[in-house]
Amino acid sequence: MIRVLVVDDSAVMRAFLGRVVSSQPDMELLGVSPDPLIAIERIRRNAPDVITLDVEMPRMNGLDFLRNLMAVRPLPVIMISSLTRQGAETTMRALELGAVDFFPKPDNFADLDATAQEIAEKIRAAAGARIVRRRAAPSAAAIAPAVQKLARPSAAAPLQVLGDGPRVIGIGASTGGVEALRDVLTPLPPQMPPILIAQHMPPGFTETFARRLDTLCRIHVKQAEDAEPVRAGVAYIAPGGRHLMLARQGAGYVLRVTDDPPVNRHRPSVDTLFRSIARSAGRHAIGVMLTGMGGDGADAMLEMSQQGAHTIAQDEASCVVFGMPRQAIAAGGVREIAALSEISGRLGTLANAG
């Protein structure tokens, strides 16, 4: 049984999350707490397997609680976030501090069956997650502005595909992926092929996520836009709740962002992104599968490999959740398995080899 502690100052959210946990055959509601200080006493008496944690609470906010918890007794934490810009920024900070995952507060409590199922799946994934003591992310002020400006790609002509052509990199991720992507993208030099990213994330968070990464990386990071020409030195993140695809346009590439139905229950879907890259870029592509639960993208990574793309899966030891890389490996579409700390270097080497 997965023992869950709910920490939230909203009585409505405590009741809802309590019902979600209690209705699962493999979960036990260890308790609900309106106050972090009360929660600390509960944890001392009987540590849960997973904590759901609100950000704004009396006496101690969620980030302070999370910071103290990860320093003293690291446990899997799922943040409950508000659908505001400030809520998104706070959620990104919570993931940096060591939270495993997050979930936006429902807009209403009328039809919550699908929401309850998703929360339950996140709790299961968190219960089996590898908890990492995260280093603090450098602030934007810590990055020399002059260096950052020099490093950024110019708004020149779109990427051209000539001869063997430049490569396109596709990256898929889910649980644990927000921080894994930071680890992969921040060391990359500015002269990189374009990078397309499908990170399982709901609407309202990806713009903040992209903006935060953009302050830390030498490449430019942005939320993808439909019909946008693809350029070298730029990483494009699929908007939350929408699919991202690559398409050929003349001698170059263009992005497609759609509201097509979910694939593998996800939108954005890694499967959708990787399949489009396989068909548009073929052997000129590199595919990377990072940490995440489930099997989204496994079949499409096999298609990428069959088209001649070089494919990499993150190894189990460095994954928060090994589900997606495991499924990609099992499907036969992975050419190389690498630790998270090695993937940036491999991307640089492979890109230059083209």
C-alpha positions as a Python dict, from the first residue, in 0.01 Angstrom:
ca = {
    (1, 'M'): (0, 0, 0),
    (2, 'I'): (118, 350, -88),
    (3, 'R'): (72, 570, 217),
    (4, 'V'): (-18, 928, 124),
    (5, 'L'): (-18, 1247, 331),
    (6, 'V'): (-219, 1542, 195),
    (7, 'V'): (-98, 1888, 301),
    (8, 'D'): (-327, 2168, 182),
    (9, 'D'): (-492, 2465, 349),
    (10, 'S'): (-804, 2431, 132),
    (11, 'A'): (-1071, 2212, 292),
    (12, 'V'): (-1216, 2143, -55),
    (13, 'M'): (-881, 2021, -190),
    (14, 'R'): (-812, 1814, 122),
    (15, 'A'): (-1150, 1644, 83),
    (16, 'F'): (-1102, 1586, -291),
    (17, 'L'): (-748, 1449, -265),
    (18, 'G'): (-849, 1240, 33),
    (19, 'R'): (-1129, 1082, -172),
    (20, 'V'): (-892, 1016, -463),
    (21, 'V'): (-644, 836, -240),
    (22, 'S'): (-903, 644, -39),
    (23, 'S'): (-1073, 516, -356),
    (24, 'Q'): (-753, 348, -484),
    (25, 'P'): (-707, -19, -391),
    (26, 'D'): (-330, 21, -358),
    (27, 'M'): (-330, 343, -151),
    (28, 'E'): (-387, 439, 210),
    (29, 'L'): (-469, 791, 326),
    (30, 'L'): (-226, 845, 610),
    (31, 'G'): (-379, 1181, 696),
    (32, 'V'): (-472, 1530, 580),
    (33, 'S'): (-317, 1845, 719),
    (34, 'P'): (-407, 2212, 671),
    (35, 'D'): (-73, 2329, 807),
    (36, 'P'): (291, 2236, 729),
    (37, 'L'): (392, 2244, 1093),
    (38, 'I'): (123, 1991, 1179),
    (39, 'A'): (239, 1785, 881),
    (40, 'I'): (594, 1782, 1017),
    (41, 'E'): (471, 1619, 1336),
    (42, 'R'): (279, 1359, 1137),
    (43, 'I'): (588, 1279, 930),
    (44, 'R'): (798, 1237, 1242),
    (45, 'R'): (548, 990, 1386),
    (46, 'N'): (474, 794, 1069),
    (47, 'A'): (649, 885, 745),
    (48, 'P'): (433, 863, 431),
    (49, 'D'): (542, 719, 98),
    (50, 'V'): (416, 1024, -94),
    (51, 'I'): (314, 1378, 5),
    (52, 'T'): (84, 1605, -194),
    (53, 'L'): (173, 1963, -107),
    (54, 'D'): (7, 2299, -165),
    (55, 'V'): (228, 2605, -204),
    (56, 'E'): (45, 2881, -18),
    (57, 'M'): (-34, 2781, 340),
    (58, 'P'): (-37, 2944, 685),
    (59, 'R'): (273, 2971, 908),
    (60, 'M'): (508, 2814, 648),
    (61, 'N'): (474, 2821, 270),
    (62, 'G'): (512, 2507, 64),
    (63, 'L'): (854, 2594, -76),
    (64, 'D'): (1003, 2645, 271),
    (65, 'F'): (848, 2319, 387),
    (66, 'L'): (982, 2137, 80),
    (67, 'R'): (1330, 2285, 122),
    (68, 'N'): (1346, 2173, 487),
    (69, 'L'): (1201, 1830, 409),
    (70, 'M'): (1454, 1759, 132),
    (71, 'A'): (1742, 1866, 356),
    (72, 'V'): (1639, 1647, 649),
    (73, 'R'): (1422, 1360, 521),
    (74, 'P'): (1378, 1346, 142),
    (75, 'L'): (1040, 1203, 42),
    (76, 'P'): (847, 1197, -287),
    (77, 'V'): (643, 1518, -312),
    (78, 'I'): (379, 1616, -568),
    (79, 'M'): (307, 1989, -573),
    (80, 'I'): (-48, 2117, -616),
    (81, 'S'): (-13, 2434, -821),
    (82, 'S'): (-242, 2723, -911),
    (83, 'L'): (-298, 2806, -1278),
    (84, 'T'): (-133, 3147, -1261),
    (85, 'R'): (199, 3280, -1383),
    (86, 'Q'): (319, 3310, -1024),
    (87, 'G'): (194, 2957, -957),
    (88, 'A'): (388, 2825, -1258),
    (89, 'E'): (708, 2999, -1148),
    (90, 'T'): (669, 2862, -796),
    (91, 'T'): (612, 2513, -937),
    (92, 'M'): (933, 2532, -1140),
    (93, 'R'): (1118, 2633, -824),
    (94, 'A'): (962, 2341, -633),
    (95, 'L'): (1085, 2096, -896),
    (96, 'E'): (1434, 2244, -863),
    (97, 'L'): (1413, 2187, -487),
    (98, 'G'): (1332, 1819, -535),
    (99, 'A'): (958, 1779, -590),
    (100, 'V'): (892, 1477, -814),
    (101, 'D'): (593, 1614, -1004),
    (102, 'F'): (309, 1864, -991),
    (103, 'F'): (-58, 1890, -1065),
    (104, 'P'): (-266, 2205, -1133),
    (105, 'K'): (-563, 2267, -908),
    (106, 'P'): (-887, 2179, -1093),
    (107, 'D'): (-1087, 2474, -1224),
    (108, 'N'): (-1403, 2319, -1083),
    (109, 'F'): (-1508, 2006, -904),
    (110, 'A'): (-1798, 1903, -1126),
    (111, 'D'): (-1644, 1627, -1339),
    (112, 'L'): (-1326, 1495, -1185),
    (113, 'D'): (-1303, 1130, -1289),
    (114, 'A'): (-1021, 1189, -1537),
    (115, 'T'): (-848, 1427, -1297),
    (116, 'A'): (-867, 1172, -1016),
    (117, 'Q'): (-717, 902, -1239),
    (118, 'E'): (-427, 1126, -1341),
    (119, 'I'): (-354, 1222, -981),
    (120, 'A'): (-358, 857, -876),
    (121, 'E'): (-112, 770, -1155),
    (122, 'K'): (118, 1052, -1049),
    (123, 'I'): (111, 926, -691),
    (124, 'R'): (202, 574, -806),
    (125, 'A'): (489, 708, -1014),
    (126, 'A'): (610, 924, -725),
    (127, 'A'): (603, 628, -487),
    (128, 'G'): (857, 449, -706),
    (129, 'A'): (1063, 756, -795),
    (130, 'R'): (1430, 802, -725),
    (131, 'I'): (1452, 1109, -501),
    (132, 'V'): (1733, 1344, -595),
    (133, 'R'): (1876, 1621, -379),
    (134, 'R'): (1878, 1894, -640),
    (135, 'R'): (2142, 2161, -668),
    (136, 'A'): (2007, 2514, -680),
    (137, 'A'): (1968, 2656, -1027),
    (138, 'P'): (2184, 2958, -1101),
    (139, 'S'): (1992, 3282, -1123),
    (140, 'A'): (1962, 3471, -1447),
    (141, 'A'): (2171, 3747, -1291),
    (142, 'A'): (2454, 3499, -1244),
    (143, 'I'): (2488, 3455, -1619),
    (144, 'A'): (2699, 3726, -1781),
    (145, 'P'): (2459, 3920, -2005),
    (146, 'A'): (2728, 4001, -2261),
    (147, 'V'): (2821, 3634, -2300),
    (148, 'Q'): (2456, 3537, -2322),
    (149, 'K'): (2388, 3791, -2597),
    (150, 'L'): (2691, 3680, -2796),
    (151, 'A'): (2587, 3317, -2759),
    (152, 'R'): (2234, 3357, -2891),
    (153, 'P'): (2157, 3263, -3252),
    (154, 'S'): (2068, 3547, -3485),
    (155, 'A'): (1725, 3574, -3638),
    (156, 'A'): (1868, 3484, -3978),
    (157, 'A'): (1724, 3263, -4247),
    (158, 'P'): (1545, 2941, -4150),
    (159, 'L'): (1745, 2620, -4128),
    (160, 'Q'): (1837, 2480, -4470),
    (161, 'V'): (1868, 2108, -4540),
    (162, 'L'): (2154, 2057, -4785),
    (163, 'G'): (2347, 1739, -4870),
    (164, 'D'): (2383, 1528, -4558),
    (165, 'G'): (2224, 1824, -4387),
    (166, 'P'): (2211, 1945, -4030),
    (167, 'R'): (2049, 1725, -3774),
    (168, 'V'): (1726, 1780, -3584),
    (169, 'I'): (1709, 1666, -3223),
    (170, 'G'): (1387, 1541, -3062),
    (171, 'I'): (1357, 1495, -2686),
    (172, 'G'): (1071, 1331, -2495),
    (173, 'A'): (1019, 1342, -2118),
    (174, 'S'): (759, 1314, -1845),
    (175, 'T'): (797, 1270, -1467),
    (176, 'G'): (1133, 1414, -1365),
    (177, 'G'): (1179, 1564, -1708),
    (178, 'V'): (1168, 1931, -1611),
    (179, 'E'): (1495, 1904, -1423),
    (180, 'A'): (1643, 1645, -1661),
    (181, 'L'): (1589, 1885, -1949),
    (182, 'R'): (1767, 2158, -1756),
    (183, 'D'): (2064, 1924, -1709),
    (184, 'V'): (2070, 1837, -2080),
    (185, 'L'): (2018, 2184, -2227),
    (186, 'T'): (2227, 2412, -2007),
    (187, 'P'): (2572, 2276, -2111),
    (188, 'L'): (2496, 2283, -2485),
    (189, 'P'): (2692, 2523, -2706),
    (190, 'P'): (2497, 2780, -2909),
    (191, 'Q'): (2590, 2613, -3241),
    (192, 'M'): (2346, 2325, -3195),
    (193, 'P'): (2090, 2185, -3439),
    (194, 'P'): (1730, 2276, -3357),
    (195, 'I'): (1583, 2082, -3064),
    (196, 'L'): (1214, 1990, -3040),
    (197, 'I'): (1085, 1889, -2697),
    (198, 'A'): (769, 1712, -2585),
    (199, 'Q'): (750, 1732, -2205),
    (200, 'H'): (424, 1607, -2057),
    (201, 'M'): (289, 1929, -1906),
    (202, 'P'): (-58, 2086, -1877),
    (203, 'P'): (-150, 2425, -2024),
    (204, 'G'): (-26, 2731, -1841),
    (205, 'F'): (320, 2606, -1743),
    (206, 'T'): (531, 2561, -2056),
    (207, 'E'): (579, 2930, -2129),
    (208, 'T'): (721, 2984, -1780),
    (209, 'F'): (930, 2669, -1814),
    (210, 'A'): (1074, 2783, -2148),
    (211, 'R'): (1144, 3132, -2019),
    (212, 'R'): (1323, 2994, -1714),
    (213, 'L'): (1541, 2764, -1925),
    (214, 'D'): (1615, 3049, -2164),
    (215, 'T'): (1781, 3246, -1882),
    (216, 'L'): (2009, 2949, -1805),
    (217, 'C'): (2106, 2822, -2151),
    (218, 'R'): (2339, 2944, -2424),
    (219, 'I'): (2095, 2817, -2683),
    (220, 'H'): (1765, 3003, -2714),
    (221, 'V'): (1470, 2824, -2552),
    (222, 'K'): (1110, 2915, -2635),
    (223, 'Q'): (759, 2778, -2648),
    (224, 'A'): (685, 2646, -2997),
    (225, 'E'): (446, 2831, -3228),
    (226, 'D'): (251, 2691, -3521),
    (227, 'A'): (402, 2754, -3867),
    (228, 'E'): (727, 2878, -3711),
    (229, 'P'): (1038, 2817, -3926),
    (230, 'V'): (1289, 2592, -3752),
    (231, 'R'): (1627, 2752, -3676),
    (232, 'A'): (1957, 2621, -3551),
    (233, 'G'): (2054, 2712, -3195),
    (234, 'V'): (1695, 2709, -3073),
    (235, 'A'): (1507, 2462, -2849),
    (236, 'Y'): (1132, 2454, -2903),
    (237, 'I'): (908, 2328, -2620),
    (238, 'A'): (563, 2192, -2707),
    (239, 'P'): (293, 2413, -2553),
    (240, 'G'): (114, 2247, -2262),
    (241, 'G'): (-194, 2061, -2377),
    (242, 'R'): (-98, 2076, -2749),
    (243, 'H'): (93, 1849, -2987),
    (244, 'L'): (420, 1955, -3151),
    (245, 'M'): (527, 1816, -3489),
    (246, 'L'): (805, 1873, -3742),
    (247, 'A'): (725, 1917, -4111),
    (248, 'R'): (937, 1975, -4422),
    (249, 'Q'): (888, 2305, -4601),
    (250, 'G'): (1096, 2353, -4911),
    (251, 'A'): (1462, 2309, -4818),
    (252, 'G'): (1396, 2354, -4447),
    (253, 'Y'): (1164, 2261, -4163),
    (254, 'V'): (862, 2420, -4004),
    (255, 'L'): (679, 2352, -3675),
    (256, 'R'): (321, 2236, -3651),
    (257, 'V'): (131, 2286, -3326),
    (258, 'T'): (-211, 2119, -3315),
    (259, 'D'): (-508, 2042, -3092),
    (260, 'D'): (-545, 1688, -3229),
    (261, 'P'): (-674, 1428, -2981),
    (262, 'P'): (-436, 1295, -2714),
    (263, 'V'): (-205, 1010, -2813),
    (264, 'N'): (-123, 751, -2546),
    (265, 'R'): (-348, 971, -2327),
    (266, 'H'): (-101, 1259, -2362),
    (267, 'R'): (-104, 1595, -2533),
    (268, 'P'): (170, 1687, -2605),
    (269, 'S'): (268, 1334, -2695),
    (270, 'V'): (625, 1217, -2744),
    (271, 'D'): (493, 962, -2990),
    (272, 'T'): (343, 1236, -3208),
    (273, 'L'): (663, 1441, -3205),
    (274, 'F'): (900, 1150, -3270),
    (275, 'R'): (688, 1006, -3550),
    (276, 'S'): (685, 1342, -3729),
    (277, 'I'): (1062, 1372, -3692),
    (278, 'A'): (1111, 1019, -3827),
    (279, 'R'): (908, 1103, -4135),
    (280, 'S'): (1043, 1453, -4195),
    (281, 'A'): (1410, 1423, -4096),
    (282, 'G'): (1483, 1049, -4117),
    (283, 'R'): (1852, 971, -4073),
    (284, 'H'): (1932, 1338, -4009),
    (285, 'A'): (1765, 1318, -3668),
    (286, 'I'): (1867, 1233, -3313),
    (287, 'G'): (1606, 1110, -3065),
    (288, 'V'): (1643, 1123, -2687),
    (289, 'M'): (1411, 959, -2433),
    (290, 'L'): (1440, 1099, -2083),
    (291, 'T'): (1285, 1004, -1750),
    (292, 'G'): (908, 953, -1732),
    (293, 'M'): (629, 713, -1647),
    (294, 'G'): (448, 504, -1907),
    (295, 'G'): (546, 418, -2261),
    (296, 'D'): (468, 728, -2467),
    (297, 'G'): (713, 758, -2756),
    (298, 'A'): (849, 403, -2751),
    (299, 'D'): (694, 294, -3083),
    (300, 'A'): (783, 620, -3255),
    (301, 'M'): (1143, 599, -3133),
    (302, 'L'): (1162, 260, -3302),
    (303, 'E'): (1034, 427, -3619),
    (304, 'M'): (1305, 692, -3586),
    (305, 'S'): (1570, 424, -3550),
    (306, 'Q'): (1435, 233, -3850),
    (307, 'Q'): (1463, 552, -4056),
    (308, 'G'): (1831, 580, -3961),
    (309, 'A'): (1814, 825, -3672),
    (310, 'H'): (2051, 789, -3378),
    (311, 'T'): (1848, 721, -3064),
    (312, 'I'): (1948, 754, -2698),
    (313, 'A'): (1768, 653, -2379),
    (314, 'Q'): (1853, 780, -2032),
    (315, 'D'): (1982, 502, -1809),
    (316, 'E'): (1788, 367, -1513),
    (317, 'A'): (2034, 485, -1248),
    (318, 'S'): (1990, 853, -1340),
    (319, 'C'): (1613, 847, -1406),
    (320, 'V'): (1357, 970, -1156),
    (321, 'V'): (1116, 723, -1321),
    (322, 'F'): (1256, 470, -1571),
    (323, 'G'): (923, 390, -1741),
    (324, 'M'): (955, 569, -2076),
    (325, 'P'): (1321, 482, -2139),
    (326, 'R'): (1253, 122, -2032),
    (327, 'Q'): (966, 89, -2279),
    (328, 'A'): (1170, 245, -2560),
    (329, 'I'): (1454, 1, -2495),
    (330, 'A'): (1211, -293, -2482),
    (331, 'A'): (1056, -187, -2814),
    (332, 'G'): (1397, -213, -2980),
    (333, 'G'): (1429, 149, -3089),
    (334, 'V'): (1725, 255, -2870),
    (335, 'R'): (2078, 249, -3008),
    (336, 'E'): (2252, 390, -2703),
    (337, 'I'): (2186, 409, -2328),
    (338, 'A'): (2353, 694, -2141),
    (339, 'A'): (2354, 855, -1798),
    (340, 'L'): (2186, 1194, -1779),
    (341, 'S'): (2520, 1363, -1719),
    (342, 'E'): (2655, 1218, -2047),
    (343, 'I'): (2371, 1308, -2283),
    (344, 'S'): (2469, 1671, -2353),
    (345, 'G'): (2818, 1563, -2455),
    (346, 'R'): (2683, 1290, -2678),
    (347, 'L'): (2447, 1535, -2851),
    (348, 'G'): (2735, 1771, -2921),
    (349, 'T'): (2950, 1493, -3059),
    (350, 'L'): (2673, 1348, -3278),
    (351, 'A'): (2570, 1690, -3410),
    (352, 'N'): (2926, 1773, -3511),
    (353, 'A'): (2971, 1431, -3673),
    (354, 'G'): (2705, 1515, -3932),
}
